PDB file of C-alpha atoms in Angstrom:
ATOM      1  CA  LYS O   1     116.855 216.028  43.445  1.00 68.00           C
ATOM      2  CA  ALA O   2     117.457 216.437  39.723  1.00 81.00           C
ATOM      3  CA  GLY O   3     118.784 213.430  37.840  1.00 93.00           C
ATOM      4  CA  VAL O   4     121.597 213.210  35.355  1.00 97.00           C
ATOM      5  CA  THR O   5     120.982 215.694  32.559  1.00 97.00           C
ATOM      6  CA  GLN O   6     122.329 215.182  29.073  1.00 98.00           C
ATOM      7  CA  THR O   7     122.163 217.755  26.306  1.00 97.00           C
ATOM      8  CA  PRO O   8     121.229 217.792  23.573  1.00 97.00           C
ATOM      9  CA  ARG O   9     118.835 214.861  23.415  1.00 96.00           C
ATOM     10  CA  TYR O  10     119.127 214.480  19.653  1.00 97.00           C
ATOM     11  CA  LEU O  11     121.793 215.424  17.142  1.00 97.00           C
ATOM     12  CA  ILE O  12     122.234 214.936  13.431  1.00 98.00           C
ATOM     13  CA  LYS O  13     125.731 215.458  12.066  1.00 98.00           C
ATOM     14  CA  THR O  14     127.496 214.887   8.776  1.00 98.00           C
ATOM     15  CA  ARG O  15     130.438 212.552   8.291  1.00 98.00           C
ATOM     16  CA  GLY O  16     133.714 214.306   9.008  1.00 98.00           C
ATOM     17  CA  GLN O  17     132.218 216.814  11.417  1.00 98.00           C
ATOM     18  CA  GLN O  18     132.881 216.881  15.121  1.00 98.00           C
ATOM     19  CA  VAL O  19     130.392 216.904  17.972  1.00 98.00           C
ATOM     20  CA  THR O  20     130.342 217.756  21.676  1.00 98.00           C
ATOM     21  CA  LEU O  21     127.912 216.188  24.112  1.00 98.00           C
ATOM     22  CA  SER O  22     127.274 217.491  27.600  1.00 98.00           C
ATOM     23  CA  CYS O  23     126.441 215.790  30.878  1.00 98.00           C
ATOM     24  CA  SER O  24     125.468 217.360  34.196  1.00 98.00           C
ATOM     25  CA  PRO O  25     125.698 214.838  37.036  1.00 97.00           C
ATOM     26  CA  ILE O  26     123.473 214.580  40.055  1.00 96.00           C
ATOM     27  CA  SER O  27     124.389 217.217  42.605  1.00 94.00           C
ATOM     28  CA  GLY O  28     127.171 215.940  44.840  1.00 91.00           C
ATOM     29  CA  HIS O  29     128.307 213.236  42.434  1.00 92.00           C
ATOM     30  CA  ARG O  30     131.916 213.589  41.359  1.00 92.00           C
ATOM     31  CA  SER O  31     132.265 210.505  39.181  1.00 93.00           C
ATOM     32  CA  VAL O  32     131.006 210.644  35.600  1.00 96.00           C
ATOM     33  CA  SER O  33     131.236 207.839  33.091  1.00 96.00           C
ATOM     34  CA  TRP O  34     130.202 207.608  29.450  1.00 98.00           C
ATOM     35  CA  TYR O  35     128.838 204.688  27.457  1.00 98.00           C
ATOM     36  CA  GLN O  36     128.009 204.120  23.822  1.00 98.00           C
ATOM     37  CA  GLN O  37     124.964 202.008  23.014  1.00 97.00           C
ATOM     38  CA  THR O  38     124.431 200.524  19.561  1.00 96.00           C
ATOM     39  CA  PRO O  39     122.239 197.640  18.381  1.00 92.00           C
ATOM     40  CA  GLY O  40     125.278 195.678  17.230  1.00 89.00           C
ATOM     41  CA  GLN O  41     127.724 196.230  20.088  1.00 92.00           C
ATOM     42  CA  GLY O  42     125.379 196.893  22.978  1.00 94.00           C
ATOM     43  CA  LEU O  43     126.538 199.058  25.864  1.00 96.00           C
ATOM     44  CA  GLN O  44     130.241 199.804  25.768  1.00 96.00           C
ATOM     45  CA  PHE O  45     132.264 201.826  28.247  1.00 96.00           C
ATOM     46  CA  LEU O  46     133.937 204.901  26.780  1.00 97.00           C
ATOM     47  CA  PHE O  47     135.662 206.624  29.681  1.00 95.00           C
ATOM     48  CA  GLU O  48     135.275 207.783  33.237  1.00 95.00           C
ATOM     49  CA  TYR O  49     136.204 210.948  35.085  1.00 96.00           C
ATOM     50  CA  PHE O  50     136.623 211.695  38.733  1.00 93.00           C
ATOM     51  CA  SER O  51     137.638 215.081  40.114  1.00 91.00           C
ATOM     52  CA  GLU O  52     138.543 216.343  36.636  1.00 94.00           C
ATOM     53  CA  THR O  53     140.864 213.399  35.954  1.00 94.00           C
ATOM     54  CA  GLN O  54     140.272 210.581  33.513  1.00 95.00           C
ATOM     55  CA  ARG O  55     140.347 207.474  35.670  1.00 91.00           C
ATOM     56  CA  ASN O  56     139.617 204.804  33.102  1.00 92.00           C
ATOM     57  CA  LYS O  57     139.239 204.504  29.357  1.00 94.00           C
ATOM     58  CA  GLY O  58     137.530 201.970  27.138  1.00 94.00           C
ATOM     59  CA  ASN O  59     138.686 200.566  23.847  1.00 95.00           C
ATOM     60  CA  PHE O  60     137.732 203.388  21.515  1.00 97.00           C
ATOM     61  CA  PRO O  61     139.842 205.335  19.014  1.00 97.00           C
ATOM     62  CA  GLY O  62     141.440 208.628  19.905  1.00 96.00           C
ATOM     63  CA  ARG O  63     138.673 210.478  18.056  1.00 98.00           C
ATOM     64  CA  PHE O  64     136.647 210.005  21.230  1.00 98.00           C
ATOM     65  CA  SER O  65     137.702 212.286  24.042  1.00 97.00           C
ATOM     66  CA  GLY O  66     136.236 213.814  27.118  1.00 97.00           C
ATOM     67  CA  ARG O  67     136.820 216.114  30.004  1.00 97.00           C
ATOM     68  CA  GLN O  68     135.371 217.039  33.350  1.00 97.00           C
ATOM     69  CA  PHE O  69     135.077 220.473  34.836  1.00 97.00           C
ATOM     70  CA  SER O  70     135.521 221.604  38.419  1.00 96.00           C
ATOM     71  CA  ASN O  71     131.734 221.522  38.965  1.00 95.00           C
ATOM     72  CA  SER O  72     131.771 217.829  37.874  1.00 95.00           C
ATOM     73  CA  ARG O  73     129.982 218.531  34.615  1.00 98.00           C
ATOM     74  CA  SER O  74     131.456 216.531  31.777  1.00 98.00           C
ATOM     75  CA  GLU O  75     131.669 216.768  28.026  1.00 98.00           C
ATOM     76  CA  MET O  76     132.616 214.225  25.443  1.00 98.00           C
ATOM     77  CA  ASN O  77     133.826 215.050  21.978  1.00 98.00           C
ATOM     78  CA  VAL O  78     133.918 212.967  18.851  1.00 98.00           C
ATOM     79  CA  SER O  79     135.990 214.283  15.977  1.00 96.00           C
ATOM     80  CA  THR O  80     135.914 213.283  12.319  1.00 97.00           C
ATOM     81  CA  LEU O  81     132.564 211.569  12.672  1.00 98.00           C
ATOM     82  CA  GLU O  82     131.958 208.263  10.943  1.00 98.00           C
ATOM     83  CA  LEU O  83     128.649 206.592  10.112  1.00 97.00           C
ATOM     84  CA  GLY O  84     129.427 203.951  12.722  1.00 97.00           C
ATOM     85  CA  ASP O  85     129.444 206.579  15.452  1.00 98.00           C
ATOM     86  CA  SER O  86     125.668 206.771  15.236  1.00 98.00           C
ATOM     87  CA  ALA O  87     124.523 205.633  18.648  1.00 97.00           C
ATOM     88  CA  LEU O  88     122.872 206.514  21.912  1.00 97.00           C
ATOM     89  CA  TYR O  89     125.484 208.060  24.185  1.00 98.00           C
ATOM     90  CA  LEU O  90     124.736 207.611  27.852  1.00 97.00           C
ATOM     91  CA  CYS O  91     126.268 209.436  30.756  1.00 97.00           C
ATOM     92  CA  ALA O  92     126.179 208.134  34.307  1.00 97.00           C
ATOM     93  CA  SER O  93     127.110 209.750  37.590  1.00 95.00           C
ATOM     94  CA  SER O  94     128.004 208.179  40.892  1.00 92.00           C
ATOM     95  CA  PHE O  95     128.590 209.211  44.479  1.00 87.00           C
ATOM     96  CA  GLU O  96     131.753 207.829  45.982  1.00 77.00           C
ATOM     97  CA  LYS O  97     131.274 207.026  49.644  1.00 72.00           C
ATOM     98  CA  GLY O  98     134.676 206.555  51.206  1.00 69.00           C
ATOM     99  CA  ASP O  99     136.544 203.687  49.570  1.00 69.00           C
ATOM    100  CA  MET O 100     133.507 201.838  48.303  1.00 73.00           C
ATOM    101  CA  ASN O 101     131.651 202.356  45.085  1.00 76.00           C
ATOM    102  CA  THR O 102     127.931 202.938  44.947  1.00 82.00           C
ATOM    103  CA  GLU O 103     125.604 202.611  41.999  1.00 89.00           C
ATOM    104  CA  ALA O 104     125.686 204.570  38.745  1.00 92.00           C
ATOM    105  CA  PHE O 105     122.707 206.684  37.763  1.00 94.00           C
ATOM    106  CA  PHE O 106     122.162 207.200  34.060  1.00 96.00           C
ATOM    107  CA  GLY O 107     120.836 210.092  32.059  1.00 97.00           C
ATOM    108  CA  GLN O 108     118.344 209.894  29.201  1.00 96.00           C
ATOM    109  CA  GLY O 109     121.118 209.852  26.648  1.00 96.00           C
ATOM    110  CA  THR O 110     121.973 211.779  23.517  1.00 97.00           C
ATOM    111  CA  ARG O 111     120.922 210.161  20.259  1.00 97.00           C
ATOM    112  CA  LEU O 112     123.594 210.946  17.659  1.00 98.00           C
ATOM    113  CA  THR O 113     122.883 210.249  14.020  1.00 98.00           C
ATOM    114  CA  VAL O 114     125.707 210.614  11.501  1.00 98.00           C
ATOM    115  CA  VAL O 115     124.648 210.993   7.862  1.00 98.00           C
TER     116      VAL O 115
ATOM    117  CA  ALA N   1     137.820 187.418  30.677  1.00 78.00           C
ATOM    118  CA  GLN N   2     135.160 189.478  32.365  1.00 86.00           C
ATOM    119  CA  SER N   3     131.723 189.074  30.845  1.00 93.00           C
ATOM    120  CA  VAL N   4     128.004 189.110  31.473  1.00 96.00           C
ATOM    121  CA  THR N   5     125.668 186.722  29.696  1.00 97.00           C
ATOM    122  CA  GLN N   6     121.961 187.177  29.310  1.00 97.00           C
ATOM    123  CA  PRO N   7     120.973 184.057  27.404  1.00 97.00           C
ATOM    124  CA  ASP N   8     117.468 185.186  26.484  1.00 96.00           C
ATOM    125  CA  ILE N   9     117.336 187.911  23.844  1.00 96.00           C
ATOM    126  CA  HIS N  10     113.549 188.065  23.823  1.00 97.00           C
ATOM    127  CA  ILE N  11     110.970 186.885  26.351  1.00 97.00           C
ATOM    128  CA  THR N  12     107.200 187.078  26.000  1.00 97.00           C
ATOM    129  CA  VAL N  13     104.900 186.619  28.973  1.00 97.00           C
ATOM    130  CA  SER N  14     101.233 187.203  29.616  1.00 97.00           C
ATOM    131  CA  GLU N  15     100.173 189.959  31.955  1.00 97.00           C
ATOM    132  CA  GLY N  16      99.875 188.574  35.472  1.00 97.00           C
ATOM    133  CA  ALA N  17     102.322 185.740  34.833  1.00 98.00           C
ATOM    134  CA  SER N  18     105.586 185.384  36.702  1.00 98.00           C
ATOM    135  CA  LEU N  19     108.895 186.391  35.183  1.00 98.00           C
ATOM    136  CA  GLU N  20     112.494 185.324  35.516  1.00 98.00           C
ATOM    137  CA  LEU N  21     115.310 186.898  33.528  1.00 98.00           C
ATOM    138  CA  ARG N  22     118.627 185.119  33.633  1.00 98.00           C
ATOM    139  CA  CYS N  23     122.049 186.629  34.129  1.00 98.00           C
ATOM    140  CA  ASN N  24     125.393 184.865  34.458  1.00 97.00           C
ATOM    141  CA  TYR N  25     128.701 186.615  34.930  1.00 95.00           C
ATOM    142  CA  SER N  26     132.398 185.953  34.829  1.00 92.00           C
ATOM    143  CA  TYR N  27     134.382 188.345  36.978  1.00 88.00           C
ATOM    144  CA  GLY N  28     137.739 187.986  38.687  1.00 79.00           C
ATOM    145  CA  ALA N  29     137.041 189.900  41.883  1.00 74.00           C
ATOM    146  CA  THR N  30     133.931 190.117  44.024  1.00 75.00           C
ATOM    147  CA  PRO N  31     131.537 192.033  41.809  1.00 84.00           C
ATOM    148  CA  TYR N  32     128.827 194.492  42.399  1.00 92.00           C
ATOM    149  CA  LEU N  33     125.749 193.382  40.474  1.00 94.00           C
ATOM    150  CA  PHE N  34     122.980 195.455  38.971  1.00 96.00           C
ATOM    151  CA  TRP N  35     119.816 195.231  36.969  1.00 98.00           C
ATOM    152  CA  TYR N  36     118.782 198.193  34.847  1.00 98.00           C
ATOM    153  CA  VAL N  37     115.674 198.696  32.713  1.00 98.00           C
ATOM    154  CA  GLN N  38     115.444 200.747  29.537  1.00 97.00           C
ATOM    155  CA  SER N  39     112.274 201.896  27.810  1.00 94.00           C
ATOM    156  CA  PRO N  40     112.493 202.734  24.094  1.00 88.00           C
ATOM    157  CA  GLY N  41     114.541 205.858  23.444  1.00 83.00           C
ATOM    158  CA  GLN N  42     115.268 206.343  27.130  1.00 88.00           C
ATOM    159  CA  GLY N  43     118.212 205.989  29.442  1.00 92.00           C
ATOM    160  CA  LEU N  44     118.801 203.249  31.994  1.00 95.00           C
ATOM    161  CA  GLN N  45     116.880 203.099  35.241  1.00 96.00           C
ATOM    162  CA  LEU N  46     118.325 201.151  38.145  1.00 96.00           C
ATOM    163  CA  LEU N  47     115.988 198.394  39.316  1.00 97.00           C
ATOM    164  CA  LEU N  48     118.146 196.902  42.041  1.00 96.00           C
ATOM    165  CA  LYS N  49     121.684 196.252  43.130  1.00 94.00           C
ATOM    166  CA  TYR N  50     123.692 193.739  45.115  1.00 93.00           C
ATOM    167  CA  PHE N  51     126.753 194.795  47.014  1.00 88.00           C
ATOM    168  CA  SER N  52     126.958 192.320  49.888  1.00 85.00           C
ATOM    169  CA  GLY N  53     124.883 190.694  52.615  1.00 86.00           C
ATOM    170  CA  ASP N  54     121.492 189.108  52.005  1.00 89.00           C
ATOM    171  CA  THR N  55     121.631 187.393  48.636  1.00 91.00           C
ATOM    172  CA  LEU N  56     117.974 188.125  47.893  1.00 96.00           C
ATOM    173  CA  VAL N  57     117.580 191.793  47.081  1.00 96.00           C
ATOM    174  CA  GLN N  58     114.424 193.774  46.562  1.00 97.00           C
ATOM    175  CA  GLY N  59     114.136 196.526  44.018  1.00 97.00           C
ATOM    176  CA  ILE N  60     111.662 198.960  42.632  1.00 96.00           C
ATOM    177  CA  LYS N  61     108.461 198.094  40.758  1.00 95.00           C
ATOM    178  CA  GLY N  62     108.129 194.772  42.598  1.00 97.00           C
ATOM    179  CA  PHE N  63     111.306 193.215  41.203  1.00 98.00           C
ATOM    180  CA  GLU N  64     113.722 191.073  43.153  1.00 98.00           C
ATOM    181  CA  ALA N  65     116.951 189.283  42.315  1.00 98.00           C
ATOM    182  CA  GLU N  66     118.931 186.498  43.899  1.00 96.00           C
ATOM    183  CA  PHE N  67     122.713 186.320  43.919  1.00 94.00           C
ATOM    184  CA  LYS N  68     124.084 182.794  43.719  1.00 94.00           C
ATOM    185  CA  ARG N  69     127.845 182.817  44.005  1.00 91.00           C
ATOM    186  CA  SER N  70     128.227 179.091  43.265  1.00 91.00           C
ATOM    187  CA  GLN N  71     126.402 179.527  39.964  1.00 93.00           C
ATOM    188  CA  SER N  72     127.760 182.998  39.147  1.00 93.00           C
ATOM    189  CA  SER N  73     124.198 184.079  38.578  1.00 96.00           C
ATOM    190  CA  PHE N  74     122.033 187.059  39.432  1.00 97.00           C
ATOM    191  CA  ASN N  75     118.571 186.314  38.088  1.00 98.00           C
ATOM    192  CA  LEU N  76     115.792 188.883  38.118  1.00 98.00           C
ATOM    193  CA  ARG N  77     112.270 187.873  39.117  1.00 98.00           C
ATOM    194  CA  LYS N  78     108.807 189.348  39.396  1.00 98.00           C
ATOM    195  CA  PRO N  79     105.811 187.368  40.640  1.00 97.00           C
ATOM    196  CA  SER N  80     103.203 189.118  38.484  1.00 98.00           C
ATOM    197  CA  VAL N  81     104.096 191.103  35.371  1.00 98.00           C
ATOM    198  CA  HIS N  82     102.253 194.266  34.381  1.00 97.00           C
ATOM    199  CA  TRP N  83     101.905 195.562  30.815  1.00 96.00           C
ATOM    200  CA  SER N  84     104.055 198.557  31.780  1.00 95.00           C
ATOM    201  CA  ASP N  85     106.996 196.217  32.463  1.00 97.00           C
ATOM    202  CA  ALA N  86     107.532 195.783  28.728  1.00 97.00           C
ATOM    203  CA  ALA N  87     111.055 197.123  28.154  1.00 97.00           C
ATOM    204  CA  GLU N  88     114.640 195.971  27.770  1.00 98.00           C
ATOM    205  CA  TYR N  89     116.456 194.695  30.831  1.00 98.00           C
ATOM    206  CA  PHE N  90     120.203 194.795  31.328  1.00 98.00           C
ATOM    207  CA  CYS N  91     122.307 192.967  33.851  1.00 98.00           C
ATOM    208  CA  ALA N  92     125.633 194.593  34.732  1.00 96.00           C
ATOM    209  CA  VAL N  93     128.658 193.921  36.895  1.00 94.00           C
ATOM    210  CA  GLY N  94     131.094 196.428  38.293  1.00 89.00           C
ATOM    211  CA  PRO N  95     134.042 196.576  40.648  1.00 81.00           C
ATOM    212  CA  ALA N  96     133.747 197.258  44.353  1.00 74.00           C
ATOM    213  CA  LEU N  97     135.983 200.288  44.270  1.00 77.00           C
ATOM    214  CA  GLY N  98     138.146 202.536  42.192  1.00 78.00           C
ATOM    215  CA  THR N  99     136.224 202.700  38.944  1.00 82.00           C
ATOM    216  CA  TYR N 100     132.691 202.642  37.589  1.00 85.00           C
ATOM    217  CA  LYS N 101     133.577 200.692  34.481  1.00 89.00           C
ATOM    218  CA  TYR N 102     130.551 198.437  34.225  1.00 93.00           C
ATOM    219  CA  ILE N 103     130.236 195.436  31.973  1.00 94.00           C
ATOM    220  CA  PHE N 104     126.754 195.006  30.588  1.00 96.00           C
ATOM    221  CA  GLY N 105     124.955 192.011  29.209  1.00 97.00           C
ATOM    222  CA  THR N 106     123.377 192.207  25.783  1.00 96.00           C
ATOM    223  CA  GLY N 107     119.938 192.740  27.246  1.00 97.00           C
ATOM    224  CA  THR N 108     116.639 190.865  27.316  1.00 98.00           C
ATOM    225  CA  ARG N 109     113.674 192.450  25.597  1.00 97.00           C
ATOM    226  CA  LEU N 110     110.453 191.725  27.448  1.00 98.00           C
ATOM    227  CA  LYS N 111     107.110 191.703  25.677  1.00 97.00           C
ATOM    228  CA  VAL N 112     103.930 191.518  27.749  1.00 97.00           C
ATOM    229  CA  LEU N 113     100.737 190.140  26.256  1.00 96.00           C
ATOM    230  CA  ALA N 114      97.457 191.616  27.467  1.00 90.00           C
TER     231      ALA N 114
END
């Protein structure tokens, strides 16, 4: 079974540009969540999608947005990039079994560098 | 406030020695608890999880963790460390249902001496 796939693996963007990152969850997983990882702030929750609906959102500015498609694939977008947006962006997918959560499986991440 | 504390930022052990990584949490509801490992430049790999039941849980790569409700702790252990265990280890807590918003600790970087 293929794992969580994130593309691209590496990106270099210029301040002020926008960027779109993609995440393909494990087959059968309908929940996708996104995290930002930086040396200073650690792992921080960005947002979460389930069945194409945003279910939860972290404390990030509106420049960070996302969406989920009917096949559960998800994208996140960052507009007007700032130097501080340089980070490893991790996507995780989960299988929801009835009312109870299960574990989240993470992808390899997309390393975004803003120059 | 909900939080996860990993008090040790760096730990160095010799190959073959035992290992214990500490994790304490503050969480209003009954949490799900996880340990993930991250190699440089890579994503997070799940080592083990605790949902309910037996408080001693076994994971992959010979790791185990013990949930102690009275101490709000979920420490990770391995009886004999291998050089390939060198990585960063993250403890995380999450809710039992409704959302996968995890709270992560700051991580413990493990160095293994040959």
